[in-house]
Short mmCIF file of C-alpha atoms and ligand atoms in Angstrom, two decimals:
data_model
loop_
_atom_site.label_atom_id
_atom_site.label_comp_id
_atom_site.label_asym_id
_atom_site.label_seq_id
_atom_site.Cartn_x
_atom_site.Cartn_y
_atom_site.Cartn_z
CA MET A 1126 -23.58 -32.48 -25.87
CA ALA A 1127 -20.86 -33.68 -23.49
CA SER A 1128 -21.52 -32.97 -19.85
CA LYS A 1129 -19.32 -30.52 -18.01
CA GLU A 1130 -17.77 -33.33 -15.98
CA SER A 1131 -16.94 -35.50 -18.97
CA GLU A 1132 -15.28 -32.52 -20.67
CA ILE A 1133 -13.00 -32.30 -17.66
CA GLU A 1134 -12.25 -36.01 -17.60
CA SER A 1135 -11.03 -35.76 -21.18
CA ASN A 1136 -8.85 -32.75 -20.29
CA ASP A 1137 -7.35 -34.76 -17.45
CA SER A 1138 -5.72 -37.09 -19.91
CA ALA A 1139 -3.47 -34.32 -21.28
CA PRO A 1140 -0.06 -35.55 -20.05
CA SER A 1141 1.97 -32.42 -20.82
CA LYS A 1142 0.16 -30.40 -18.17
CA LYS A 1143 1.03 -32.81 -15.36
CA GLY A 1144 3.48 -31.39 -12.85
CA ALA A 1145 3.67 -28.08 -14.71
CA LYS A 1146 3.84 -24.94 -12.54
CA LYS A 1147 3.91 -27.15 -9.48
CA THR A 1148 4.80 -24.60 -6.83
CA SER A 1149 2.59 -21.82 -8.17
CA THR A 1150 -0.47 -24.07 -8.47
CA ASP A 1151 0.00 -25.51 -4.98
CA SER A 1152 -1.50 -22.44 -3.33
CA LEU A 1153 -4.53 -22.90 -5.54
CA MET A 1154 -4.89 -26.53 -4.42
CA GLU A 1155 -4.52 -25.53 -0.76
CA PHE A 1156 -7.26 -22.94 -1.30
CA LEU A 1157 -9.58 -25.50 -2.92
CA LYS A 1158 -8.93 -28.02 -0.13
CA GLY A 1159 -10.08 -25.43 2.37
CA ILE A 1160 -13.52 -25.06 0.78
CA LYS A 1161 -16.18 -26.90 2.74
CA GLY A 1162 -18.62 -28.67 0.48
CA LEU A 1163 -16.13 -29.30 -2.34
CA SER A 1164 -15.41 -33.04 -2.61
CA GLU A 1165 -11.85 -34.24 -3.19
CA SER A 1166 -12.57 -35.33 -6.75
CA MET A 1167 -14.25 -31.99 -7.43
CA GLN A 1168 -11.25 -30.15 -5.97
CA LYS A 1169 -9.01 -31.93 -8.47
CA ARG A 1170 -11.36 -31.24 -11.36
CA VAL A 1171 -11.76 -27.55 -10.52
CA HIS A 1172 -8.00 -27.28 -10.08
CA LYS A 1173 -7.49 -28.73 -13.54
CA VAL A 1174 -9.97 -26.36 -15.18
CA LEU A 1175 -8.62 -23.28 -13.43
CA THR A 1176 -4.98 -24.00 -14.25
CA THR A 1177 -5.95 -24.70 -17.87
CA GLU A 1178 -7.57 -21.25 -17.88
CA GLY A 1179 -4.34 -19.76 -16.57
CA ILE A 1180 -5.43 -19.31 -12.95
CA VAL A 1181 -2.37 -20.38 -10.98
CA ASP A 1182 -3.19 -18.54 -7.79
CA PRO A 1183 -6.46 -18.30 -5.80
CA ARG A 1184 -6.46 -14.50 -6.25
CA GLY A 1185 -6.87 -15.08 -9.99
CA ILE A 1186 -10.42 -16.33 -9.42
CA ARG A 1187 -11.45 -12.79 -8.55
CA ALA A 1188 -10.28 -11.58 -11.94
CA PHE A 1189 -13.24 -13.49 -13.42
CA THR A 1190 -16.90 -12.65 -13.06
CA GLN A 1191 -19.04 -15.35 -11.48
CA LYS A 1192 -20.79 -15.77 -14.84
CA GLU A 1193 -17.47 -16.28 -16.63
CA LEU A 1194 -16.51 -18.93 -14.07
CA GLU A 1195 -19.86 -20.68 -14.48
CA ASN A 1196 -19.25 -20.84 -18.23
CA LEU A 1197 -16.01 -22.77 -17.79
CA PRO A 1198 -16.32 -26.49 -18.51
CA GLY A 1199 -16.69 -28.45 -15.27
CA ILE A 1200 -17.60 -25.48 -13.09
CA THR A 1201 -21.22 -25.70 -12.10
CA ASP A 1202 -23.17 -22.68 -10.88
CA ALA A 1203 -23.01 -24.07 -7.33
CA THR A 1204 -19.22 -24.55 -7.52
CA ALA A 1205 -18.74 -21.03 -8.88
CA SER A 1206 -20.71 -19.53 -6.03
CA LEU A 1207 -18.75 -21.68 -3.53
CA LEU A 1208 -15.49 -20.32 -4.99
CA PHE A 1209 -16.66 -16.71 -4.86
CA GLY A 1210 -18.05 -17.16 -1.36
CA GLN A 1211 -14.49 -17.63 -0.09
CA PHE A 1212 -13.55 -14.05 -0.88
CA GLU A 1213 -16.21 -12.29 1.08
CA SER A 1214 -14.64 -10.28 3.89
CA LYS A 1215 -16.41 -12.17 6.60
CA ARG A 1216 -16.58 -11.00 10.20
CA ASP A 1217 -18.76 -13.15 12.42
CA GLY A 1218 -20.28 -14.60 9.29
CA SER A 1219 -21.13 -11.15 7.91
CA ILE A 1220 -19.72 -9.49 4.81
CA PHE A 1221 -19.59 -6.14 6.63
CA LEU A 1222 -16.37 -4.78 8.10
CA SER A 1223 -15.93 -2.31 10.93
CA LEU A 1224 -14.28 1.01 10.07
CA GLU A 1225 -11.03 -0.16 11.70
CA GLU A 1226 -11.01 -3.42 9.76
CA ARG A 1227 -11.66 -1.56 6.53
CA GLU A 1228 -8.89 0.91 7.35
CA GLN A 1229 -6.45 -1.94 7.91
CA LEU A 1230 -7.23 -3.25 4.41
CA GLU A 1231 -6.52 0.21 2.95
CA LEU A 1232 -3.32 0.67 4.97
CA VAL A 1233 -1.66 -2.43 3.55
CA ARG A 1234 -1.63 -0.81 0.11
CA SER A 1235 1.86 0.06 -1.10
CA LYS A 1236 2.75 3.36 -2.73
CA ILE A 1237 4.79 3.60 -5.91
CA LEU A 1238 7.04 6.66 -6.06
CA THR A 1239 6.87 8.80 -9.18
CA GLY A 1240 10.45 10.07 -9.33
CA ALA A 1241 9.42 13.65 -8.47
CA LYS A 1242 9.18 14.36 -4.73
CA GLU A 1243 6.72 17.24 -5.07
CA LEU A 1244 4.38 15.00 -6.99
CA ASP A 1245 4.75 12.21 -4.43
CA THR A 1246 3.77 14.72 -1.73
CA LEU A 1247 0.77 15.86 -3.78
CA LEU A 1248 -0.32 12.22 -4.01
CA GLN A 1249 0.31 11.70 -0.29
CA GLY A 1250 3.23 9.33 -0.76
CA GLY A 1251 2.98 8.13 -4.35
CA ILE A 1252 0.61 6.04 -6.42
CA PRO A 1253 -1.32 3.61 -4.22
CA THR A 1254 -1.64 0.04 -5.44
CA GLY A 1255 -5.20 -1.08 -6.10
CA THR A 1256 -6.10 2.25 -7.76
CA PHE A 1257 -6.74 3.51 -11.28
CA VAL A 1258 -4.66 6.54 -12.21
CA GLU A 1259 -5.27 8.52 -15.38
CA LEU A 1260 -2.56 10.79 -16.82
CA TYR A 1261 -4.01 13.06 -19.46
CA GLY A 1262 -2.65 15.94 -21.44
CA ALA A 1263 -1.57 17.25 -24.82
CA PRO A 1264 1.28 15.64 -26.79
CA GLN A 1265 4.66 16.12 -25.04
CA SER A 1266 3.02 16.94 -21.73
CA GLY A 1267 5.02 14.15 -20.07
CA LYS A 1268 2.53 11.27 -19.84
CA SER A 1269 4.82 8.56 -21.20
CA GLN A 1270 7.86 9.98 -19.38
CA MET A 1271 5.96 9.71 -16.12
CA CYS A 1272 5.11 6.10 -16.94
CA TYR A 1273 8.82 5.27 -17.41
CA SER A 1274 9.67 6.78 -14.03
CA ILE A 1275 6.82 5.08 -12.17
CA SER A 1276 7.79 1.75 -13.77
CA VAL A 1277 11.41 2.04 -12.67
CA ASN A 1278 10.34 2.98 -9.15
CA CYS A 1279 8.14 -0.10 -9.01
CA LEU A 1280 11.01 -2.34 -10.16
CA LEU A 1281 13.65 -0.89 -7.83
CA PRO A 1282 14.74 -2.87 -4.75
CA LYS A 1283 13.00 -1.92 -1.51
CA ASP A 1284 16.25 -0.49 -0.09
CA PHE A 1285 16.14 2.15 -2.82
CA GLY A 1286 12.51 3.09 -2.28
CA GLY A 1287 11.05 0.67 -4.83
CA LEU A 1288 8.52 -2.12 -4.47
CA GLU A 1289 10.79 -4.77 -6.00
CA ALA A 1290 7.72 -5.74 -7.98
CA GLY A 1291 6.86 -6.53 -11.58
CA VAL A 1292 5.52 -4.14 -14.22
CA ILE A 1293 3.34 -4.85 -17.24
CA TRP A 1294 3.29 -2.22 -19.99
CA LEU A 1295 0.69 -2.29 -22.76
CA ASP A 1296 2.05 -0.19 -25.60
CA THR A 1297 -0.92 0.77 -27.77
CA GLU A 1298 0.78 3.54 -29.76
CA GLY A 1299 4.05 1.80 -30.56
CA SER A 1300 5.88 4.52 -28.65
CA PHE A 1301 7.57 2.42 -25.96
CA ASN A 1302 11.36 2.70 -26.04
CA SER A 1303 13.48 0.27 -24.04
CA GLN A 1304 16.56 2.51 -24.17
CA ARG A 1305 14.58 5.27 -22.50
CA LEU A 1306 13.59 2.95 -19.66
CA LYS A 1307 17.26 1.97 -19.24
CA GLN A 1308 18.27 5.64 -19.14
CA VAL A 1309 15.84 6.23 -16.28
CA LEU A 1310 17.17 3.14 -14.56
CA SER A 1311 20.76 4.33 -14.98
CA TYR A 1312 20.10 7.25 -12.63
CA TYR A 1313 19.49 4.84 -9.79
CA GLU A 1314 22.52 2.71 -10.77
CA TYR A 1315 24.59 5.86 -10.59
CA THR A 1316 23.02 7.23 -7.39
CA TYR A 1317 23.24 3.95 -5.48
CA ASN A 1318 26.56 2.95 -7.01
CA ILE A 1319 25.20 -0.21 -8.59
CA PRO A 1320 27.24 -1.77 -11.40
CA LYS A 1321 25.60 -1.16 -14.80
CA GLY A 1322 23.00 -3.76 -15.67
CA LYS A 1323 22.82 -5.14 -12.13
CA LEU A 1324 19.37 -3.80 -11.41
CA ASN A 1325 16.99 -6.61 -12.17
CA THR A 1326 14.61 -5.86 -15.02
CA ASP A 1327 13.36 -9.44 -15.46
CA LYS A 1328 10.01 -8.47 -14.00
CA PHE A 1329 9.36 -5.83 -16.64
CA MET A 1330 7.12 -7.07 -19.44
CA VAL A 1331 5.90 -5.10 -22.43
CA ALA A 1332 3.30 -6.05 -25.04
CA ALA A 1333 2.59 -4.28 -28.32
CA THR A 1334 -1.19 -3.97 -28.22
CA ARG A 1335 -2.21 -1.85 -31.19
CA THR A 1336 -5.72 -3.28 -31.47
CA LEU A 1337 -8.54 -3.73 -28.97
CA ALA A 1338 -8.46 -7.49 -29.53
CA GLN A 1339 -4.77 -7.50 -28.56
CA ILE A 1340 -5.49 -5.42 -25.45
CA GLU A 1341 -8.15 -7.87 -24.30
CA LEU A 1342 -5.88 -10.82 -25.01
CA ALA A 1343 -3.05 -9.15 -23.10
CA ILE A 1344 -5.30 -8.53 -20.08
CA LYS A 1345 -6.28 -12.21 -20.10
CA GLU A 1346 -2.63 -13.30 -20.42
CA ALA A 1347 -1.67 -10.86 -17.66
CA GLY A 1348 -3.66 -12.98 -15.22
CA LYS A 1349 -1.09 -15.73 -15.73
CA ILE A 1350 2.05 -13.65 -15.30
CA ILE A 1351 0.95 -11.27 -12.53
CA PRO A 1352 1.22 -13.70 -9.58
CA LYS A 1353 4.48 -15.26 -10.80
CA ASN A 1354 6.18 -11.88 -11.16
CA ASN A 1355 4.51 -10.11 -8.26
CA VAL A 1356 3.28 -7.44 -10.66
CA LYS A 1357 2.16 -4.27 -8.84
CA LEU A 1358 1.85 -1.90 -11.80
CA LEU A 1359 0.03 -2.19 -15.11
CA ILE A 1360 0.57 0.64 -17.59
CA VAL A 1361 -1.61 1.28 -20.63
CA ASP A 1362 -0.03 3.93 -22.87
CA SER A 1363 -2.44 5.10 -24.17
CA LEU A 1364 -5.83 3.68 -23.29
CA MET A 1365 -8.14 5.58 -25.63
CA ASP A 1366 -6.04 5.57 -28.81
CA PRO A 1367 -7.19 2.12 -30.06
CA PHE A 1368 -10.81 2.87 -29.10
CA ARG A 1369 -10.73 6.11 -31.05
CA SER A 1370 -9.21 4.46 -34.09
CA GLU A 1371 -11.48 1.39 -34.13
CA TYR A 1372 -14.71 3.23 -33.47
CA GLY A 1373 -15.38 6.31 -35.54
CA GLY A 1374 -18.20 8.80 -35.64
CA LEU A 1375 -21.15 9.56 -33.45
CA GLY A 1376 -23.05 6.50 -34.61
CA GLU A 1377 -20.52 4.17 -32.99
CA LEU A 1378 -20.07 6.12 -29.78
CA ALA A 1379 -22.46 3.99 -27.73
CA SER A 1380 -20.79 0.73 -28.86
CA ARG A 1381 -17.37 2.20 -28.16
CA GLN A 1382 -18.32 3.23 -24.63
CA LYS A 1383 -19.81 -0.21 -23.97
CA HIS A 1384 -16.58 -1.83 -25.13
CA LEU A 1385 -14.51 0.60 -23.06
CA ASN A 1386 -16.60 -0.23 -20.01
CA ARG A 1387 -15.94 -3.95 -20.51
CA VAL A 1388 -12.17 -3.45 -20.82
CA LEU A 1389 -12.14 -1.20 -17.75
CA HIS A 1390 -14.04 -3.78 -15.72
CA ASN A 1391 -11.58 -6.50 -16.74
CA LEU A 1392 -8.76 -4.23 -15.58
CA MET A 1393 -10.61 -3.41 -12.36
CA ARG A 1394 -11.00 -7.04 -11.44
CA ILE A 1395 -7.29 -7.66 -12.01
CA ALA A 1396 -6.38 -4.57 -9.98
CA GLU A 1397 -8.57 -5.69 -7.11
CA ALA A 1398 -7.57 -9.35 -7.25
CA TYR A 1399 -3.82 -8.68 -7.22
CA ASP A 1400 -3.76 -5.27 -5.52
CA LEU A 1401 -1.95 -3.57 -8.37
CA ALA A 1402 -2.03 0.00 -9.65
CA VAL A 1403 -3.35 0.55 -13.16
CA VAL A 1404 -1.89 3.71 -14.71
CA TYR A 1405 -3.18 4.76 -18.13
CA THR A 1406 -2.45 7.74 -20.30
CA ASN A 1407 -5.14 9.59 -22.19
CA GLN A 1408 -5.34 12.15 -24.94
CA VAL A 1409 -7.27 15.40 -24.71
CA MET A 1410 -9.79 17.18 -26.86
CA ALA A 1411 -11.01 20.75 -26.90
CA ASN A 1412 -14.32 21.63 -25.35
CA PRO A 1413 -15.97 24.04 -27.82
CA ASP A 1414 -18.24 25.53 -25.09
CA PRO A 1415 -17.33 29.26 -25.04
CA PHE A 1416 -18.35 29.50 -21.35
CA ALA A 1417 -16.13 26.59 -20.21
CA THR A 1418 -13.58 27.37 -17.49
CA ALA A 1419 -9.84 27.06 -18.28
CA MET A 1420 -9.80 23.58 -16.75
CA ASP A 1421 -12.86 22.48 -18.69
CA LYS A 1422 -11.58 23.82 -22.01
CA VAL A 1423 -9.32 20.80 -22.28
CA GLN A 1424 -11.04 17.51 -21.63
CA PRO A 1425 -9.75 13.97 -21.45
CA THR A 1426 -11.31 11.64 -24.01
CA GLY A 1427 -13.34 8.61 -22.95
CA GLY A 1428 -16.38 10.44 -21.60
CA PHE A 1429 -18.12 9.68 -18.32
CA ILE A 1430 -17.29 5.95 -18.46
CA LEU A 1431 -13.58 6.66 -18.10
CA GLY A 1432 -14.17 9.55 -15.72
CA HIS A 1433 -16.02 7.26 -13.30
CA ALA A 1434 -13.35 4.55 -13.54
CA SER A 1435 -10.36 6.79 -12.74
CA ASP A 1436 -9.62 7.10 -9.02
CA ILE A 1437 -7.04 9.82 -9.60
CA ARG A 1438 -7.11 12.05 -12.68
CA LEU A 1439 -3.94 14.05 -13.30
CA TRP A 1440 -3.81 16.75 -15.96
CA LEU A 1441 -0.28 17.31 -17.23
CA ARG A 1442 0.77 20.43 -19.13
CA ARG A 1443 3.66 22.74 -19.78
CA ALA A 1444 4.69 25.05 -16.92
CA THR A 1445 4.67 28.82 -17.25
CA SER A 1446 7.81 30.56 -18.49
CA LYS A 1447 8.15 32.14 -15.03
CA ILE A 1448 8.68 28.71 -13.46
CA ARG A 1449 10.91 27.50 -16.29
CA ASN A 1450 13.20 30.54 -15.97
CA GLN A 1451 13.16 30.59 -12.17
CA PHE A 1452 14.45 27.03 -11.93
CA ASP A 1453 16.47 26.88 -15.16
CA ALA A 1454 14.09 24.09 -16.08
CA PRO A 1455 13.09 24.36 -19.75
CA ASN A 1456 11.28 21.02 -19.49
CA ALA A 1457 9.14 22.02 -16.49
CA ARG A 1458 5.56 20.72 -16.39
CA ARG A 1459 2.54 21.08 -14.13
CA ALA A 1460 0.47 18.26 -12.71
CA LEU A 1461 -3.01 19.08 -11.47
CA ILE A 1462 -5.23 16.63 -9.64
CA THR A 1463 -8.51 17.38 -11.35
CA ASP A 1464 -10.50 14.59 -9.74
CA CYS A 1465 -9.91 12.24 -6.84
CA GLY A 1466 -12.24 10.91 -4.17
CA TRP A 1467 -9.80 11.50 -1.31
CA LEU A 1468 -7.38 14.20 -2.48
CA PRO A 1469 -8.17 17.88 -3.03
CA GLN A 1470 -7.79 19.60 -6.39
CA ALA A 1471 -4.19 20.69 -6.15
CA GLU A 1472 -1.20 21.30 -8.37
CA CYS A 1473 2.57 20.85 -8.33
CA HIS A 1474 5.45 21.15 -10.77
CA PHE A 1475 7.80 18.53 -12.12
CA SER A 1476 10.32 18.31 -14.93
CA LEU A 1477 11.13 15.95 -17.75
CA GLY A 1478 14.81 15.25 -17.31
CA PRO A 1479 17.29 12.89 -18.91
CA PHE A 1480 16.49 10.37 -16.15
CA GLY A 1481 12.72 10.53 -16.40
CA ILE A 1482 10.65 12.88 -14.30
CA CYS A 1483 12.13 14.83 -11.41
CA ASP A 1484 11.50 17.93 -9.31
CA VAL A 1485 11.92 21.20 -11.26
CA ALA A 1486 14.78 22.20 -8.96
CA GLU A 1487 16.63 19.01 -9.99
CA GLU A 1488 16.37 19.37 -13.77
CA ALA A 1489 19.58 21.39 -14.24
CA LYS A 1490 21.52 19.04 -11.92
CA HIS A 1491 20.24 16.01 -13.81
CA ARG A 1492 21.29 17.56 -17.12
CA GLU A 1493 24.82 18.06 -15.81
CA LEU A 1494 24.96 14.52 -14.48
CA ALA A 1495 23.71 13.15 -17.78
CA LEU A 1496 26.43 15.04 -19.67
CA GLU A 1497 28.98 13.65 -17.21
CA ILE A 1498 27.72 10.12 -17.88
CA GLY A 1499 27.78 10.84 -21.61
CA PHE A 1500 24.10 11.07 -22.44
CA ASP A 1501 22.67 13.04 -25.30
CA VAL A 1502 20.81 15.71 -23.31
CA LYS A 1503 17.51 16.85 -24.75
CA GLU A 1504 16.10 20.27 -24.01
CA GLU A 1505 12.77 21.75 -24.90
CA ALA A 1506 12.99 23.39 -28.32
CA SER A 1507 10.10 25.78 -27.90
CA GLN A 1508 9.76 28.10 -24.93
CA GLU A 1509 6.20 28.99 -25.81
CA GLU A 1510 3.50 28.15 -23.33
CA GLU A 1511 0.85 26.34 -25.21
CA VAL A 1512 -1.76 23.70 -24.83
CA GLN A 1513 -2.15 21.74 -27.99
CA THR A 1514 -5.63 20.51 -28.44
CA GLU A 1515 -7.39 18.72 -31.10
CA PHE A 1516 -10.72 19.99 -32.33
CA ALA A 1517 -13.32 17.38 -32.86
CA THR A 1518 -17.04 17.23 -32.62
CA VAL A 1519 -16.91 13.56 -31.70
CA GLU A 1520 -14.15 12.08 -29.51
N1 ATP B 851 15.99 11.68 -23.09
C1 ATP B 851 15.27 12.73 -22.73
N2 ATP B 851 15.81 13.70 -21.99
C2 ATP B 851 15.07 14.77 -21.61
N3 ATP B 851 13.80 14.95 -21.95
C3 ATP B 851 13.23 14.02 -22.70
C4 ATP B 851 13.92 12.87 -23.13
N4 ATP B 851 13.08 12.12 -23.87
C5 ATP B 851 11.92 12.79 -23.90
N5 ATP B 851 12.01 13.94 -23.21
C6 ATP B 851 10.97 14.96 -23.02
O1 ATP B 851 9.72 14.31 -23.04
C7 ATP B 851 8.87 14.95 -23.99
C8 ATP B 851 7.90 13.92 -24.50
O2 ATP B 851 7.12 13.56 -23.39
P1 ATP B 851 6.18 12.30 -23.42
O3 ATP B 851 6.81 11.24 -24.27
O4 ATP B 851 5.89 11.93 -22.04
O5 ATP B 851 4.92 12.89 -24.15
P2 ATP B 851 3.42 12.39 -24.03
O6 ATP B 851 2.70 13.28 -23.08
O7 ATP B 851 3.42 10.93 -23.75
O8 ATP B 851 2.92 12.73 -25.50
P3 ATP B 851 2.09 11.85 -26.55
O9 ATP B 851 0.65 12.19 -26.33
O10 ATP B 851 2.59 12.33 -27.87
O11 ATP B 851 2.41 10.42 -26.31
C9 ATP B 851 9.81 15.49 -25.02
O12 ATP B 851 9.23 16.56 -25.72
C10 ATP B 851 10.97 15.95 -24.16
O13 ATP B 851 10.68 17.21 -23.62
MG1 MG B 852 3.23 9.26 -24.94
#
């Protein structure tokens, strides 16, 4: 069996890689040069292996587990632990931080606006980067519409309240619609008087990931495009659909949850490494327990594994007819924070308008504006308040 080092030497002879991604890989080289105990020849070898694996930025190392790094050709166990050692938040040689230092790390997180001010207030300023946000609810509750709005707000220039950052969208249901994203974008073009098509959408990337294998491949590929495009938002719409279709029945539940856990941990490492928000949608199922409270009657799929992973869980559903009539907002919805480690359980309203989600009080205005612009305005067909659930004994 060839030694790890000789495997690298043979990779070194690949001429096409030379000089590729020069600027983006420079920061990686600078990082490697700064590691005490890593010889110059080893720096070059490690650099070669990491770039071949798609790591073009030192932050990308954190998206791997130490074991995964050790398994790469040319990376010995000692080198892997040297690489990981660089990321410890050291203060006087200790990995512990004071409360103030920890607070500073949390304060640098950016917030992505949702498009609805009431919801932004509920979330204390928007969706914080570095967190996992789960949007769950029945069909038509507004999960995908919210994803369009959050995406546009992430792409928007900073002057218009955006992050001017990239977005990756994993479309697992085949429901993504580029025209819809452009419609949401057109509101900001109109509001800020920007010529049509001038808002930069180059940093928006979508992948059709109908199978679990494609999702895992996309997460791996994402590691290569995140630093180049300053991606701050990764959408998975929806997360559980491929798991539910590829694993069926009670007998496969344990394997499914194990697989889900692995995918979630891959996403977590990316979110932490690049400080990006991961927003995923989720379907609901009915809880047959006759003593369950109203909130517990509808449950997100994915079990405890997903519940533990989500930092903020938002339950979306249709608003009451009272609210819809009061605001002339037939598309009004409710968003309830059902679980968050730092926010109370609280609720607000929002609407699904022609330009994505908005405050309920804005829906009528947005409809008028859309007609003015010449959009086909869509209103809710049914005025009935209902929560559609799916009855299943197994998720
Ligand atoms: N162009 C539009 N103008 C106004 N409202 C729209 C427009 N497009 C979609 N909607 C609203 O969005 C609703 C669909 O919401 P959304 O796509 O977010 O559902 P979802 O919660 O993702 O459901 P599913 O679980 O089926 O994916 C429609 O029923 C409609 O009320
Ligand atoms: Mg949807």
